[in-house]
Amino acid sequence: MQNHDGSQKLRRPVHQPIAERPDRMEEACGVYAVLADGQPVANLTYFGLYSLQHRGQESAGIAVFNHGKVRLHKDMGLVSQVFDQDVLARMPGNLAIGHNRYSTTGSSKACNAQPVVLMTRLGPFAFAHNGNLVNAAELRDKLDDGQTEFTSTTDSELIAFAIQQAVNRGMDWKPAIIEAAAMCRGAFSLVIGTVDALYALRDSYGIRPLVFGRLGDAQSGHWVVSSESCGLDIIGAAFEADVDPGELITFRLGDTEPKREQWAEPSARMCVFEMIYFARPDSRFFGESLYSYRQRIGQILARESGVEADLVIGVPDSGIPAAIGFSQASGITFADGLIKNRYVGRTFIQPTQAMREAGIRVKLNPLPDVLAGKRVVVIDDSIVRGTTSRKLVQALRDAGATEVHMRISSPPVTHPCFYGIDTDTQDQLIAARLTVKQIEDHLKVDTLAYLSKEGMVEAAHASSEHFCTACFDGSYPIPMDDSVRSSKLMLEPSGVAASKG
Ligand code: SF4
């Protein structure tokens, strides 16, 4: 626990070592905030974070404001491991800031958990960030005044220090937040709590999502901000709108309407992978659930890369809506051919390679009753390194599938992400090194096809200009320093990615 003086006591970490890096893109963080006088804001935030658990499973935290003081509880582990009813009961208040974390910048350790709580001349503030800065080193140099003690290794803490320094130089909260945001380059969806207001801010590209909603009736003055709309649904809050790219929204205690303003010229380039895979299928983007979008990309995939087969199955959970869409468009029967153990988190101790070869399948188990003797189309959302896909194909054949046709509901991932998604370096991405035909041979599938970039955008009913698609084409919308770019773009000569962006 931590009070506003910054002292902090973290419980014993509950995570275990991760034996192997997972073969997929991993979401970075979820942010959440509730401003609601007279409501159990910590409990509401707990449920909100629970609904955003897919956005980060390494640490969780909540900071609650109560009569000018802040109580903070954060730790390593899932939301349900970090909080229990006793902890939440000790956190009364009227404003809560919450965060789920999966590390992209900074290692996985307790000091990097959020929210960050700092003291200023105007009182404490609590801060939570989803995204990733591409100018963290430059920002750290600017902020290093010889007095600031950097306690974590994350870029998020730097934004908080920028706010703290601006306030302590004499600025009020809002201009300080805007000044700090203007110093940042990269992806940042932020929630910031002070003793009498909640601020929600999104970078000018709107790379990571952020929405807000109303809790109770129009006069309640109770507000919720969440990375995704599923975080509003879980506590019965009504969706109001997205926090727009380049927007700052101020929610004040007692006000029945928030103040919305642009802090930066918008240039919307939302991460298209949020729609394909990262966000929850019941979350709403562009006025509809992602379940509908994902079904549509399956339909387009069937149109683009149809094949004769007996069954279409999806890799649970994210491949299922696209598999249903593929079935609808192709007329091939949809079936559950793979069963997923839903309780394998990132903190699970993975079996060794030898154990795996001996047949231990922790996450997915194929159903021979369904698959035996069938020509199977299997739909997955992406291929990153290809190691998991190769094992999956073998497992389907072992279960009796006579043919395996793999269809991927996104284009080939050829470039790493610098904007808050944890990806391998470029040389680890199989599609950066091999052609589709070579990947087909490597996976030992009968055929392999990916969704086209045009199909991915068409399904969203929006122009490609609205999205970041850099991991598919290297067109990075936010310029990066050479050192940042060279950290992951192993296969490209220096400067190539910059010229594309
Ligand atoms: S590079 Fe890919 S994962 Fe990263 S923000 Fe852009 S589309 Fe999303």
PDB file of N, CA, C and O in Angstrom, residues 458-496:
ATOM      1  N   GLU A 458     -11.363  -3.078 -45.553  1.00  0.00           N
ATOM      2  CA  GLU A 458     -12.744  -3.101 -46.071  1.00  0.00           C
ATOM      3  C   GLU A 458     -13.714  -3.567 -44.987  1.00  0.00           C
ATOM      4  O   GLU A 458     -14.801  -3.002 -44.821  1.00  0.00           O
ATOM      5  N   ALA A 459     -13.328  -4.573 -44.223  1.00  0.00           N
ATOM      6  CA  ALA A 459     -14.217  -5.119 -43.186  1.00  0.00           C
ATOM      7  C   ALA A 459     -14.528  -4.074 -42.119  1.00  0.00           C
ATOM      8  O   ALA A 459     -15.574  -4.124 -41.463  1.00  0.00           O
ATOM      9  N   ALA A 460     -13.627  -3.106 -41.931  1.00  0.00           N
ATOM     10  CA  ALA A 460     -13.834  -2.086 -40.896  1.00  0.00           C
ATOM     11  C   ALA A 460     -14.747  -0.965 -41.382  1.00  0.00           C
ATOM     12  O   ALA A 460     -15.142  -0.098 -40.603  1.00  0.00           O
ATOM     13  N   HIS A 461     -15.108  -0.992 -42.658  1.00  0.00           N
ATOM     14  CA  HIS A 461     -15.948   0.071 -43.242  1.00  0.00           C
ATOM     15  C   HIS A 461     -15.320   1.441 -43.011  1.00  0.00           C
ATOM     16  O   HIS A 461     -15.998   2.410 -42.692  1.00  0.00           O
ATOM     17  N   ALA A 462     -14.002   1.499 -43.112  1.00  0.00           N
ATOM     18  CA  ALA A 462     -13.302   2.781 -42.908  1.00  0.00           C
ATOM     19  C   ALA A 462     -12.118   2.838 -43.872  1.00  0.00           C
ATOM     20  O   ALA A 462     -11.732   1.815 -44.442  1.00  0.00           O
ATOM     21  N   SER A 463     -11.571   4.001 -44.031  1.00  0.00           N
ATOM     22  CA  SER A 463     -10.435   4.148 -44.929  1.00  0.00           C
ATOM     23  C   SER A 463      -9.158   3.671 -44.238  1.00  0.00           C
ATOM     24  O   SER A 463      -9.021   3.771 -43.015  1.00  0.00           O
ATOM     25  N   SER A 464      -8.206   3.179 -45.042  1.00  0.00           N
ATOM     26  CA  SER A 464      -6.948   2.708 -44.451  1.00  0.00           C
ATOM     27  C   SER A 464      -6.204   3.849 -43.768  1.00  0.00           C
ATOM     28  O   SER A 464      -5.372   3.636 -42.901  1.00  0.00           O
ATOM     29  N   GLU A 465      -6.534   5.090 -44.145  1.00  0.00           N
ATOM     30  CA  GLU A 465      -5.897   6.258 -43.526  1.00  0.00           C
ATOM     31  C   GLU A 465      -6.185   6.347 -42.029  1.00  0.00           C
ATOM     32  O   GLU A 465      -5.506   7.034 -41.291  1.00  0.00           O
ATOM     33  N   HIS A 466      -7.260   5.667 -41.583  1.00  0.00           N
ATOM     34  CA  HIS A 466      -7.644   5.757 -40.175  1.00  0.00           C
ATOM     35  C   HIS A 466      -6.835   4.836 -39.265  1.00  0.00           C
ATOM     36  O   HIS A 466      -6.989   4.877 -38.060  1.00  0.00           O
ATOM     37  N   PHE A 467      -6.045   3.951 -39.871  1.00  0.00           N
ATOM     38  CA  PHE A 467      -5.421   2.913 -39.060  1.00  0.00           C
ATOM     39  C   PHE A 467      -3.900   2.941 -39.123  1.00  0.00           C
ATOM     40  O   PHE A 467      -3.328   3.309 -40.146  1.00  0.00           O
ATOM     41  N   CYS A 468      -3.294   2.489 -38.032  1.00  0.00           N
ATOM     42  CA  CYS A 468      -1.892   2.089 -38.090  1.00  0.00           C
ATOM     43  C   CYS A 468      -1.878   0.653 -38.584  1.00  0.00           C
ATOM     44  O   CYS A 468      -2.557  -0.208 -38.014  1.00  0.00           O
ATOM     45  N   THR A 469      -1.141   0.389 -39.647  1.00  0.00           N
ATOM     46  CA  THR A 469      -0.997  -0.974 -40.169  1.00  0.00           C
ATOM     47  C   THR A 469       0.489  -1.324 -40.271  1.00  0.00           C
ATOM     48  O   THR A 469       0.887  -2.139 -41.090  1.00  0.00           O
ATOM     49  N   ALA A 470       1.294  -0.668 -39.431  1.00  0.00           N
ATOM     50  CA  ALA A 470       2.750  -0.753 -39.586  1.00  0.00           C
ATOM     51  C   ALA A 470       3.290  -2.173 -39.458  1.00  0.00           C
ATOM     52  O   ALA A 470       4.269  -2.517 -40.120  1.00  0.00           O
ATOM     53  N   CYS A 471       2.673  -3.019 -38.636  1.00  0.00           N
ATOM     54  CA  CYS A 471       3.256  -4.357 -38.494  1.00  0.00           C
ATOM     55  C   CYS A 471       3.012  -5.205 -39.734  1.00  0.00           C
ATOM     56  O   CYS A 471       3.600  -6.269 -39.874  1.00  0.00           O
ATOM     57  N   PHE A 472       2.158  -4.718 -40.640  1.00  0.00           N
ATOM     58  CA  PHE A 472       1.945  -5.438 -41.901  1.00  0.00           C
ATOM     59  C   PHE A 472       2.690  -4.798 -43.075  1.00  0.00           C
ATOM     60  O   PHE A 472       2.871  -5.421 -44.095  1.00  0.00           O
ATOM     61  N   ASP A 473       3.036  -3.517 -42.964  1.00  0.00           N
ATOM     62  CA  ASP A 473       3.636  -2.858 -44.137  1.00  0.00           C
ATOM     63  C   ASP A 473       4.816  -1.936 -43.800  1.00  0.00           C
ATOM     64  O   ASP A 473       5.402  -1.337 -44.702  1.00  0.00           O
ATOM     65  N   GLY A 474       5.154  -1.801 -42.525  1.00  0.00           N
ATOM     66  CA  GLY A 474       6.306  -0.963 -42.164  1.00  0.00           C
ATOM     67  C   GLY A 474       6.051   0.527 -42.246  1.00  0.00           C
ATOM     68  O   GLY A 474       6.981   1.317 -42.095  1.00  0.00           O
ATOM     69  N   SER A 475       4.786   0.923 -42.469  1.00  0.00           N
ATOM     70  CA  SER A 475       4.479   2.367 -42.541  1.00  0.00           C
ATOM     71  C   SER A 475       4.191   2.890 -41.138  1.00  0.00           C
ATOM     72  O   SER A 475       3.028   2.982 -40.725  1.00  0.00           O
ATOM     73  N   TYR A 476       5.230   3.223 -40.423  1.00  0.00           N
ATOM     74  CA  TYR A 476       5.066   3.678 -39.036  1.00  0.00           C
ATOM     75  C   TYR A 476       4.570   5.119 -39.033  1.00  0.00           C
ATOM     76  O   TYR A 476       5.256   6.009 -39.562  1.00  0.00           O
ATOM     77  N   PRO A 477       3.386   5.369 -38.446  1.00  0.00           N
ATOM     78  CA  PRO A 477       2.843   6.721 -38.509  1.00  0.00           C
ATOM     79  C   PRO A 477       3.582   7.721 -37.627  1.00  0.00           C
ATOM     80  O   PRO A 477       3.542   8.914 -37.887  1.00  0.00           O
ATOM     81  N   ILE A 478       4.236   7.233 -36.573  1.00  0.00           N
ATOM     82  CA  ILE A 478       4.916   8.147 -35.645  1.00  0.00           C
ATOM     83  C   ILE A 478       6.419   7.992 -35.842  1.00  0.00           C
ATOM     84  O   ILE A 478       6.967   6.899 -35.707  1.00  0.00           O
ATOM     85  N   PRO A 479       7.111   9.083 -36.189  1.00  0.00           N
ATOM     86  CA  PRO A 479       8.553   8.972 -36.426  1.00  0.00           C
ATOM     87  C   PRO A 479       9.302   8.519 -35.176  1.00  0.00           C
ATOM     88  O   PRO A 479       8.907   8.856 -34.054  1.00  0.00           O
ATOM     89  N   MET A 480      10.370   7.739 -35.410  1.00  0.00           N
ATOM     90  CA  MET A 480      11.156   7.218 -34.279  1.00  0.00           C
ATOM     91  C   MET A 480      12.620   7.570 -34.434  1.00  0.00           C
ATOM     92  O   MET A 480      13.107   7.711 -35.562  1.00  0.00           O
ATOM     93  N   ASP A 481      13.289   7.635 -33.300  1.00  0.00           N
ATOM     94  CA  ASP A 481      14.738   7.826 -33.341  1.00  0.00           C
ATOM     95  C   ASP A 481      15.400   6.561 -33.888  1.00  0.00           C
ATOM     96  O   ASP A 481      14.862   5.464 -33.742  1.00  0.00           O
ATOM     97  N   ASP A 482      16.579   6.729 -34.472  1.00  0.00           N
ATOM     98  CA  ASP A 482      17.316   5.592 -35.016  1.00  0.00           C
ATOM     99  C   ASP A 482      17.534   4.498 -33.986  1.00  0.00           C
ATOM    100  O   ASP A 482      17.399   3.319 -34.269  1.00  0.00           O
ATOM    101  N   SER A 483      17.877   4.913 -32.760  1.00  0.00           N
ATOM    102  CA  SER A 483      18.192   3.905 -31.736  1.00  0.00           C
ATOM    103  C   SER A 483      16.965   3.056 -31.423  1.00  0.00           C
ATOM    104  O   SER A 483      17.067   1.853 -31.218  1.00  0.00           O
ATOM    105  N   VAL A 484      15.793   3.675 -31.411  1.00  0.00           N
ATOM    106  CA  VAL A 484      14.565   2.924 -31.136  1.00  0.00           C
ATOM    107  C   VAL A 484      14.297   1.977 -32.291  1.00  0.00           C
ATOM    108  O   VAL A 484      14.036   0.781 -32.106  1.00  0.00           O
ATOM    109  N   ARG A 485      14.417   2.497 -33.510  1.00  0.00           N
ATOM    110  CA  ARG A 485      14.101   1.696 -34.688  1.00  0.00           C
ATOM    111  C   ARG A 485      15.051   0.507 -34.807  1.00  0.00           C
ATOM    112  O   ARG A 485      14.627  -0.619 -35.059  1.00  0.00           O
ATOM    113  N   SER A 486      16.326   0.763 -34.592  1.00  0.00           N
ATOM    114  CA  SER A 486      17.291  -0.318 -34.787  1.00  0.00           C
ATOM    115  C   SER A 486      17.185  -1.387 -33.697  1.00  0.00           C
ATOM    116  O   SER A 486      17.695  -2.481 -33.855  1.00  0.00           O
ATOM    117  N   SER A 487      16.489  -1.072 -32.592  1.00  0.00           N
ATOM    118  CA  SER A 487      16.354  -2.062 -31.524  1.00  0.00           C
ATOM    119  C   SER A 487      15.532  -3.268 -31.959  1.00  0.00           C
ATOM    120  O   SER A 487      15.672  -4.355 -31.405  1.00  0.00           O
ATOM    121  N   LYS A 488      14.669  -3.100 -32.950  1.00  0.00           N
ATOM    122  CA  LYS A 488      13.815  -4.217 -33.359  1.00  0.00           C
ATOM    123  C   LYS A 488      13.834  -4.502 -34.858  1.00  0.00           C
ATOM    124  O   LYS A 488      13.491  -5.602 -35.273  1.00  0.00           O
ATOM    125  N   LEU A 489      14.177  -3.489 -35.662  1.00  0.00           N
ATOM    126  CA  LEU A 489      14.105  -3.677 -37.115  1.00  0.00           C
ATOM    127  C   LEU A 489      15.411  -4.263 -37.629  1.00  0.00           C
ATOM    128  O   LEU A 489      16.176  -3.610 -38.332  1.00  0.00           O
ATOM    129  N   MET A 490      15.649  -5.530 -37.289  1.00  0.00           N
ATOM    130  CA  MET A 490      16.931  -6.166 -37.589  1.00  0.00           C
ATOM    131  C   MET A 490      17.163  -6.358 -39.088  1.00  0.00           C
ATOM    132  O   MET A 490      18.300  -6.397 -39.528  1.00  0.00           O
ATOM    133  N   LEU A 491      16.103  -6.496 -39.847  1.00  0.00           N
ATOM    134  CA  LEU A 491      16.273  -6.866 -41.248  1.00  0.00           C
ATOM    135  C   LEU A 491      16.248  -5.677 -42.199  1.00  0.00           C
ATOM    136  O   LEU A 491      16.334  -5.848 -43.395  1.00  0.00           O
ATOM    137  N   GLU A 492      16.075  -4.475 -41.646  1.00  0.00           N
ATOM    138  CA  GLU A 492      15.979  -3.317 -42.528  1.00  0.00           C
ATOM    139  C   GLU A 492      17.185  -2.409 -42.348  1.00  0.00           C
ATOM    140  O   GLU A 492      17.616  -2.161 -41.227  1.00  0.00           O
ATOM    141  N   PRO A 493      17.722  -1.888 -43.455  1.00  0.00           N
ATOM    142  CA  PRO A 493      18.813  -0.941 -43.303  1.00  0.00           C
ATOM    143  C   PRO A 493      18.335   0.293 -42.568  1.00  0.00           C
ATOM    144  O   PRO A 493      17.168   0.676 -42.712  1.00  0.00           O
ATOM    145  N   SER A 494      19.183   0.901 -41.770  1.00  0.00           N
ATOM    146  CA  SER A 494      18.800   2.090 -41.004  1.00  0.00           C
ATOM    147  C   SER A 494      18.204   3.139 -41.927  1.00  0.00           C
ATOM    148  O   SER A 494      18.742   3.452 -42.976  1.00  0.00           O
ATOM    149  N   GLY A 495      17.068   3.694 -41.527  1.00  0.00           N
ATOM    150  CA  GLY A 495      16.466   4.771 -42.300  1.00  0.00           C
ATOM    151  C   GLY A 495      15.314   4.318 -43.165  1.00  0.00           C
ATOM    152  O   GLY A 495      14.463   5.105 -43.518  1.00  0.00           O
ATOM    153  N   VAL A 496      15.230   3.016 -43.504  1.00  0.00           N
ATOM    154  CA  VAL A 496      14.169   2.554 -44.379  1.00  0.00           C
ATOM    155  C   VAL A 496      12.809   2.763 -43.743  1.00  0.00           C
ATOM    156  O   VAL A 496      11.887   3.307 -44.338  1.00  0.00           O
TER     157      VAL A 496
END
